[in-house]
mmCIF file with all atom_site columns, C-alpha atoms in Angstrom:
data_model
loop_
_atom_site.group_PDB
_atom_site.id
_atom_site.type_symbol
_atom_site.label_atom_id
_atom_site.label_alt_id
_atom_site.label_comp_id
_atom_site.label_asym_id
_atom_site.label_entity_id
_atom_site.label_seq_id
_atom_site.pdbx_PDB_ins_code
_atom_site.Cartn_x
_atom_site.Cartn_y
_atom_site.Cartn_z
_atom_site.occupancy
_atom_site.B_iso_or_equiv
_atom_site.pdbx_formal_charge
_atom_site.auth_seq_id
_atom_site.auth_comp_id
_atom_site.auth_asym_id
_atom_site.auth_atom_id
_atom_site.pdbx_PDB_model_num
ATOM 1   C CA . MET A 1 1   ? 0.393   -0.345 -0.039 1.00 38.00 ? 67  MET A CA 1
ATOM 2   C CA . THR A 1 2   ? 1.638   3.159  -0.738 1.00 44.00 ? 68  THR A CA 1
ATOM 3   C CA . LYS A 1 3   ? 1.437   5.803  1.687  1.00 49.00 ? 69  LYS A CA 1
ATOM 4   C CA . THR A 1 4   ? -1.468  8.729  -0.892 1.00 50.00 ? 70  THR A CA 1
ATOM 5   C CA . THR A 1 5   ? -3.618  4.829  -0.373 1.00 58.00 ? 71  THR A CA 1
ATOM 6   C CA . GLY A 1 6   ? -3.171  4.465  2.985  1.00 93.00 ? 72  GLY A CA 1
ATOM 7   C CA . THR A 1 7   ? -4.017  7.950  3.590  1.00 96.00 ? 73  THR A CA 1
ATOM 8   C CA . ARG A 1 8   ? -6.549  8.169  1.348  1.00 96.00 ? 74  ARG A CA 1
ATOM 9   C CA . ALA A 1 9   ? -7.682  4.358  3.314  1.00 96.00 ? 75  ALA A CA 1
ATOM 10  C CA . VAL A 1 10  ? -7.633  5.611  6.386  1.00 97.00 ? 76  VAL A CA 1
ATOM 11  C CA . THR A 1 11  ? -9.641  8.911  5.574  1.00 97.00 ? 77  THR A CA 1
ATOM 12  C CA . GLU A 1 12  ? -12.553 7.629  4.127  1.00 96.00 ? 78  GLU A CA 1
ATOM 13  C CA . GLU A 1 13  ? -12.604 5.019  7.317  1.00 96.00 ? 79  GLU A CA 1
ATOM 14  C CA . LEU A 1 14  ? -12.616 7.553  9.412  1.00 96.00 ? 80  LEU A CA 1
ATOM 15  C CA . LEU A 1 15  ? -16.510 9.030  7.155  1.00 95.00 ? 81  LEU A CA 1
ATOM 16  C CA . ARG A 1 16  ? -17.579 6.142  7.159  1.00 95.00 ? 82  ARG A CA 1
ATOM 17  C CA . ARG A 1 17  ? -16.946 5.906  10.894 1.00 94.00 ? 83  ARG A CA 1
ATOM 18  C CA . ILE A 1 18  ? -18.420 9.005  11.481 1.00 92.00 ? 84  ILE A CA 1
ATOM 19  C CA . GLY A 1 19  ? -21.353 8.229  8.890  1.00 89.00 ? 85  GLY A CA 1
ATOM 20  C CA . GLU A 1 20  ? -22.156 4.977  11.563 1.00 90.00 ? 86  GLU A CA 1
ATOM 21  C CA . GLY A 1 21  ? -22.003 7.818  14.642 1.00 88.00 ? 87  GLY A CA 1
ATOM 22  C CA . ASP A 1 22  ? -19.394 5.137  17.347 1.00 92.00 ? 88  ASP A CA 1
ATOM 23  C CA . PRO A 1 23  ? -17.132 7.098  18.853 1.00 93.00 ? 89  PRO A CA 1
ATOM 24  C CA . GLU A 1 24  ? -15.395 4.210  20.234 1.00 94.00 ? 90  GLU A CA 1
ATOM 25  C CA . ARG A 1 25  ? -15.207 3.310  16.902 1.00 95.00 ? 91  ARG A CA 1
ATOM 26  C CA . ILE A 1 26  ? -13.786 6.758  15.149 1.00 95.00 ? 92  ILE A CA 1
ATOM 27  C CA . ALA A 1 27  ? -11.377 7.278  18.159 1.00 94.00 ? 93  ALA A CA 1
ATOM 28  C CA . ALA A 1 28  ? -9.292  4.211  17.070 1.00 95.00 ? 94  ALA A CA 1
ATOM 29  C CA . LEU A 1 29  ? -8.106  6.297  13.868 1.00 95.00 ? 95  LEU A CA 1
ATOM 30  C CA . TYR A 1 30  ? -6.544  9.202  15.915 1.00 95.00 ? 96  TYR A CA 1
ATOM 31  C CA . ALA A 1 31  ? -2.557  9.023  17.030 1.00 93.00 ? 97  ALA A CA 1
ATOM 32  C CA . ASP A 1 32  ? -2.313  10.147 21.084 1.00 90.00 ? 98  ASP A CA 1
ATOM 33  C CA . GLY A 1 33  ? -0.948  13.631 20.616 1.00 91.00 ? 99  GLY A CA 1
ATOM 34  C CA . VAL A 1 34  ? -2.726  14.116 17.726 1.00 94.00 ? 100 VAL A CA 1
ATOM 35  C CA . ASP A 1 35  ? -3.334  18.220 16.636 1.00 94.00 ? 101 ASP A CA 1
ATOM 36  C CA . TRP A 1 36  ? -6.923  18.513 16.650 1.00 91.00 ? 102 TRP A CA 1
ATOM 37  C CA . ARG A 1 37  ? -8.297  22.177 16.127 1.00 89.00 ? 103 ARG A CA 1
ATOM 38  C CA . LEU A 1 38  ? -11.854 23.580 14.813 1.00 85.00 ? 104 LEU A CA 1
ATOM 39  C CA . SER A 1 39  ? -11.338 27.477 13.523 1.00 79.00 ? 105 SER A CA 1
ATOM 40  C CA . TRP A 1 40  ? -13.504 28.851 16.530 1.00 70.00 ? 106 TRP A CA 1
ATOM 41  C CA . PRO A 1 41  ? -11.840 32.132 17.473 1.00 63.00 ? 107 PRO A CA 1
ATOM 42  C CA . GLU A 1 42  ? -10.338 31.114 20.622 1.00 65.00 ? 108 GLU A CA 1
ATOM 43  C CA . ASP A 1 43  ? -13.059 32.799 23.086 1.00 63.00 ? 109 ASP A CA 1
ATOM 44  C CA . ALA A 1 44  ? -15.546 30.662 21.812 1.00 58.00 ? 110 ALA A CA 1
ATOM 45  C CA . HIS A 1 45  ? -13.787 27.282 22.542 1.00 53.00 ? 111 HIS A CA 1
ATOM 46  C CA . ASP A 1 46  ? -15.414 27.723 26.060 1.00 61.00 ? 112 ASP A CA 1
ATOM 47  C CA . ARG A 1 47  ? -19.138 27.955 25.458 1.00 67.00 ? 113 ARG A CA 1
ATOM 48  C CA . ALA A 1 48  ? -21.626 26.231 27.251 1.00 68.00 ? 114 ALA A CA 1
ATOM 49  C CA . GLU A 1 49  ? -23.450 26.002 24.582 1.00 72.00 ? 115 GLU A CA 1
ATOM 50  C CA . THR A 1 50  ? -21.236 23.693 22.440 1.00 72.00 ? 116 THR A CA 1
ATOM 51  C CA . PRO A 1 51  ? -18.435 22.239 24.736 1.00 73.00 ? 117 PRO A CA 1
ATOM 52  C CA . TRP A 1 52  ? -17.185 20.012 22.165 1.00 75.00 ? 118 TRP A CA 1
ATOM 53  C CA . ILE A 1 53  ? -15.210 23.282 20.326 1.00 75.00 ? 119 ILE A CA 1
ATOM 54  C CA . ARG A 1 54  ? -11.884 22.510 21.774 1.00 74.00 ? 120 ARG A CA 1
ATOM 55  C CA . HIS A 1 55  ? -8.829  21.254 21.598 1.00 77.00 ? 121 HIS A CA 1
ATOM 56  C CA . ARG A 1 56  ? -8.243  17.855 21.707 1.00 81.00 ? 122 ARG A CA 1
ATOM 57  C CA . PHE A 1 57  ? -4.335  15.577 22.311 1.00 81.00 ? 123 PHE A CA 1
ATOM 58  C CA . THR A 1 58  ? -5.989  11.549 22.053 1.00 84.00 ? 124 THR A CA 1
ATOM 59  C CA . GLY A 1 59  ? -8.508  9.096  20.243 1.00 83.00 ? 125 GLY A CA 1
ATOM 60  C CA . ALA A 1 60  ? -10.257 9.336  24.505 1.00 87.00 ? 126 ALA A CA 1
ATOM 61  C CA . GLU A 1 61  ? -10.691 12.780 23.693 1.00 87.00 ? 127 GLU A CA 1
ATOM 62  C CA . ALA A 1 62  ? -11.685 12.271 20.345 1.00 90.00 ? 128 ALA A CA 1
ATOM 63  C CA . ALA A 1 63  ? -14.450 10.005 21.248 1.00 91.00 ? 129 ALA A CA 1
ATOM 64  C CA . ASP A 1 64  ? -15.277 12.623 23.774 1.00 89.00 ? 130 ASP A CA 1
ATOM 65  C CA . HIS A 1 65  ? -16.033 14.778 21.112 1.00 89.00 ? 131 HIS A CA 1
ATOM 66  C CA . PHE A 1 66  ? -18.189 13.076 18.889 1.00 89.00 ? 132 PHE A CA 1
ATOM 67  C CA . ARG A 1 67  ? -20.668 12.113 21.748 1.00 92.00 ? 133 ARG A CA 1
ATOM 68  C CA . SER A 1 68  ? -20.733 15.599 22.606 1.00 88.00 ? 134 SER A CA 1
ATOM 69  C CA . LEU A 1 69  ? -21.480 16.887 19.550 1.00 87.00 ? 135 LEU A CA 1
ATOM 70  C CA . ALA A 1 70  ? -24.374 14.052 19.235 1.00 89.00 ? 136 ALA A CA 1
ATOM 71  C CA . ALA A 1 71  ? -25.703 14.957 22.341 1.00 89.00 ? 137 ALA A CA 1
ATOM 72  C CA . HIS A 1 72  ? -26.000 18.004 21.560 1.00 88.00 ? 138 HIS A CA 1
ATOM 73  C CA . HIS A 1 73  ? -27.830 17.805 17.979 1.00 89.00 ? 139 HIS A CA 1
ATOM 74  C CA . ARG A 1 74  ? -31.051 16.460 17.232 1.00 90.00 ? 140 ARG A CA 1
ATOM 75  C CA . PRO A 1 75  ? -31.795 12.749 16.424 1.00 87.00 ? 141 PRO A CA 1
ATOM 76  C CA . GLY A 1 76  ? -32.203 11.480 13.151 1.00 83.00 ? 142 GLY A CA 1
ATOM 77  C CA . ALA A 1 77  ? -31.355 15.037 11.581 1.00 77.00 ? 143 ALA A CA 1
ATOM 78  C CA . ALA A 1 78  ? -28.289 14.660 10.339 1.00 80.00 ? 144 ALA A CA 1
ATOM 79  C CA . ASP A 1 79  ? -26.736 14.180 7.073  1.00 86.00 ? 145 ASP A CA 1
ATOM 80  C CA . THR A 1 80  ? -23.026 15.126 6.049  1.00 88.00 ? 146 THR A CA 1
ATOM 81  C CA . ARG A 1 81  ? -22.157 15.323 2.253  1.00 93.00 ? 147 ARG A CA 1
ATOM 82  C CA . VAL A 1 82  ? -18.370 14.296 1.821  1.00 96.00 ? 148 VAL A CA 1
ATOM 83  C CA . GLU A 1 83  ? -17.975 16.064 -1.814 1.00 97.00 ? 149 GLU A CA 1
ATOM 84  C CA . HIS A 1 84  ? -14.645 15.919 -2.582 1.00 97.00 ? 150 HIS A CA 1
ATOM 85  C CA . VAL A 1 85  ? -11.621 14.448 -1.065 1.00 97.00 ? 151 VAL A CA 1
ATOM 86  C CA . LEU A 1 86  ? -8.345  15.625 -1.871 1.00 97.00 ? 152 LEU A CA 1
ATOM 87  C CA . VAL A 1 87  ? -5.118  13.305 -1.085 1.00 97.00 ? 153 VAL A CA 1
ATOM 88  C CA . ASP A 1 88  ? -1.379  13.960 -1.587 1.00 97.00 ? 154 ASP A CA 1
ATOM 89  C CA . GLY A 1 89  ? 0.817   12.397 0.358  1.00 96.00 ? 155 GLY A CA 1
ATOM 90  C CA . ALA A 1 90  ? 0.004   11.965 4.520  1.00 97.00 ? 156 ALA A CA 1
ATOM 91  C CA . ASP A 1 91  ? -2.601  14.801 3.693  1.00 98.00 ? 157 ASP A CA 1
ATOM 92  C CA . ALA A 1 92  ? -6.495  14.680 3.001  1.00 98.00 ? 158 ALA A CA 1
ATOM 93  C CA . VAL A 1 93  ? -8.736  17.604 2.976  1.00 98.00 ? 159 VAL A CA 1
ATOM 94  C CA . ALA A 1 94  ? -12.589 16.269 3.102  1.00 98.00 ? 160 ALA A CA 1
ATOM 95  C CA . LEU A 1 95  ? -14.493 19.051 1.263  1.00 98.00 ? 161 LEU A CA 1
ATOM 96  C CA . GLY A 1 96  ? -18.450 19.420 2.085  1.00 96.00 ? 162 GLY A CA 1
ATOM 97  C CA . GLU A 1 97  ? -21.965 20.457 3.988  1.00 95.00 ? 163 GLU A CA 1
ATOM 98  C CA . ILE A 1 98  ? -22.873 19.212 7.633  1.00 92.00 ? 164 ILE A CA 1
ATOM 99  C CA . ARG A 1 99  ? -26.394 19.110 7.828  1.00 93.00 ? 165 ARG A CA 1
ATOM 100 C CA . GLN A 1 100 ? -27.677 19.660 11.726 1.00 93.00 ? 166 GLN A CA 1
ATOM 101 C CA . THR A 1 101 ? -30.446 21.126 14.556 1.00 94.00 ? 167 THR A CA 1
ATOM 102 C CA . ALA A 1 102 ? -29.501 22.187 17.898 1.00 93.00 ? 168 ALA A CA 1
ATOM 103 C CA . ALA A 1 103 ? -30.868 19.478 20.577 1.00 93.00 ? 169 ALA A CA 1
ATOM 104 C CA . PRO A 1 104 ? -32.164 23.308 22.364 1.00 92.00 ? 170 PRO A CA 1
ATOM 105 C CA . THR A 1 105 ? -33.224 25.967 20.585 1.00 94.00 ? 171 THR A CA 1
ATOM 106 C CA . GLY A 1 106 ? -34.671 23.063 17.552 1.00 94.00 ? 172 GLY A CA 1
ATOM 107 C CA . ARG A 1 107 ? -32.866 25.570 14.632 1.00 94.00 ? 173 ARG A CA 1
ATOM 108 C CA . PRO A 1 108 ? -31.774 24.011 12.070 1.00 94.00 ? 174 PRO A CA 1
ATOM 109 C CA . TYR A 1 109 ? -28.274 24.809 10.252 1.00 94.00 ? 175 TYR A CA 1
ATOM 110 C CA . ARG A 1 110 ? -26.217 23.315 7.224  1.00 95.00 ? 176 ARG A CA 1
ATOM 111 C CA . ALA A 1 111 ? -22.262 24.815 7.150  1.00 93.00 ? 177 ALA A CA 1
ATOM 112 C CA . ALA A 1 112 ? -19.737 24.099 4.782  1.00 94.00 ? 178 ALA A CA 1
ATOM 113 C CA . PHE A 1 113 ? -16.588 22.537 6.243  1.00 95.00 ? 179 PHE A CA 1
ATOM 114 C CA . ALA A 1 114 ? -12.730 21.704 4.931  1.00 97.00 ? 180 ALA A CA 1
ATOM 115 C CA . LEU A 1 115 ? -11.261 19.463 7.489  1.00 97.00 ? 181 LEU A CA 1
ATOM 116 C CA . HIS A 1 116 ? -7.459  18.700 6.831  1.00 98.00 ? 182 HIS A CA 1
ATOM 117 C CA . LEU A 1 117 ? -6.474  14.992 8.833  1.00 98.00 ? 183 LEU A CA 1
ATOM 118 C CA . THR A 1 118 ? -2.738  14.417 8.626  1.00 98.00 ? 184 THR A CA 1
ATOM 119 C CA . VAL A 1 119 ? -1.900  10.544 8.937  1.00 97.00 ? 185 VAL A CA 1
ATOM 120 C CA . ARG A 1 120 ? 1.254   8.746  9.633  1.00 96.00 ? 186 ARG A CA 1
ATOM 121 C CA . ASP A 1 121 ? 1.714   5.113  9.931  1.00 94.00 ? 187 ASP A CA 1
ATOM 122 C CA . GLY A 1 122 ? -2.246  4.128  9.458  1.00 95.00 ? 188 GLY A CA 1
ATOM 123 C CA . LEU A 1 123 ? -3.264  6.513  12.806 1.00 95.00 ? 189 LEU A CA 1
ATOM 124 C CA . ILE A 1 124 ? -4.503  10.191 12.058 1.00 96.00 ? 190 ILE A CA 1
ATOM 125 C CA . VAL A 1 125 ? -2.306  13.079 14.003 1.00 96.00 ? 191 VAL A CA 1
ATOM 126 C CA . ARG A 1 126 ? -3.496  16.105 12.355 1.00 97.00 ? 192 ARG A CA 1
ATOM 127 C CA . HIS A 1 127 ? -7.374  17.040 12.493 1.00 96.00 ? 193 HIS A CA 1
ATOM 128 C CA . HIS A 1 128 ? -8.311  20.233 11.724 1.00 95.00 ? 194 HIS A CA 1
ATOM 129 C CA . VAL A 1 129 ? -11.358 21.620 10.675 1.00 94.00 ? 195 VAL A CA 1
ATOM 130 C CA . TYR A 1 130 ? -12.514 24.729 8.746  1.00 93.00 ? 196 TYR A CA 1
ATOM 131 C CA . GLU A 1 131 ? -16.392 25.147 8.853  1.00 90.00 ? 197 GLU A CA 1
ATOM 132 C CA . ASP A 1 132 ? -18.856 28.281 9.481  1.00 87.00 ? 198 ASP A CA 1
ATOM 133 C CA . SER A 1 133 ? -18.549 29.007 12.672 1.00 83.00 ? 199 SER A CA 1
ATOM 134 C CA . LEU A 1 134 ? -21.095 32.143 12.613 1.00 84.00 ? 200 LEU A CA 1
ATOM 135 C CA . THR A 1 135 ? -23.751 30.137 11.520 1.00 89.00 ? 201 THR A CA 1
ATOM 136 C CA . VAL A 1 136 ? -23.268 27.517 13.907 1.00 87.00 ? 202 VAL A CA 1
ATOM 137 C CA . ALA A 1 137 ? -23.227 29.529 17.036 1.00 85.00 ? 203 ALA A CA 1
ATOM 138 C CA . ARG A 1 138 ? -26.107 31.135 15.765 1.00 89.00 ? 204 ARG A CA 1
ATOM 139 C CA . ALA A 1 139 ? -28.131 27.642 15.619 1.00 92.00 ? 205 ALA A CA 1
ATOM 140 C CA . PHE A 1 140 ? -27.539 27.726 19.946 1.00 88.00 ? 206 PHE A CA 1
ATOM 141 C CA . THR A 1 141 ? -27.881 31.034 19.710 1.00 87.00 ? 207 THR A CA 1
ATOM 142 C CA . PRO A 1 142 ? -30.369 31.036 23.168 1.00 83.00 ? 208 PRO A CA 1
#
């Protein structure tokens, strides 16, 4: 398996597992010491309405991210569409749109995203998400 093939395989497996919604299986794809960032302003990382928005460093924290994300959205009201997956060596970028409904407010939202991953030795060592954070924040603002 070439490095590009390995990166693509891990990226596609991650997207498949996210679609299945099992946080523990998702987390198994992450290395401890992962560089996990979300493109939100630093002061937004402590907002009670969006507790999943924070930096992560371990597989266990990755599982917590996906559990928290699910807990704050309406079940069955999500639809993430991946439009493109681009791979260059150890790096992959997935482009798409998230469609969710905020559980506390009942507001649906759509947000474009780019997910930049880096894969080494079959595990994800970088997880950077760039999304329309203003749209997400508005959906959760009381």
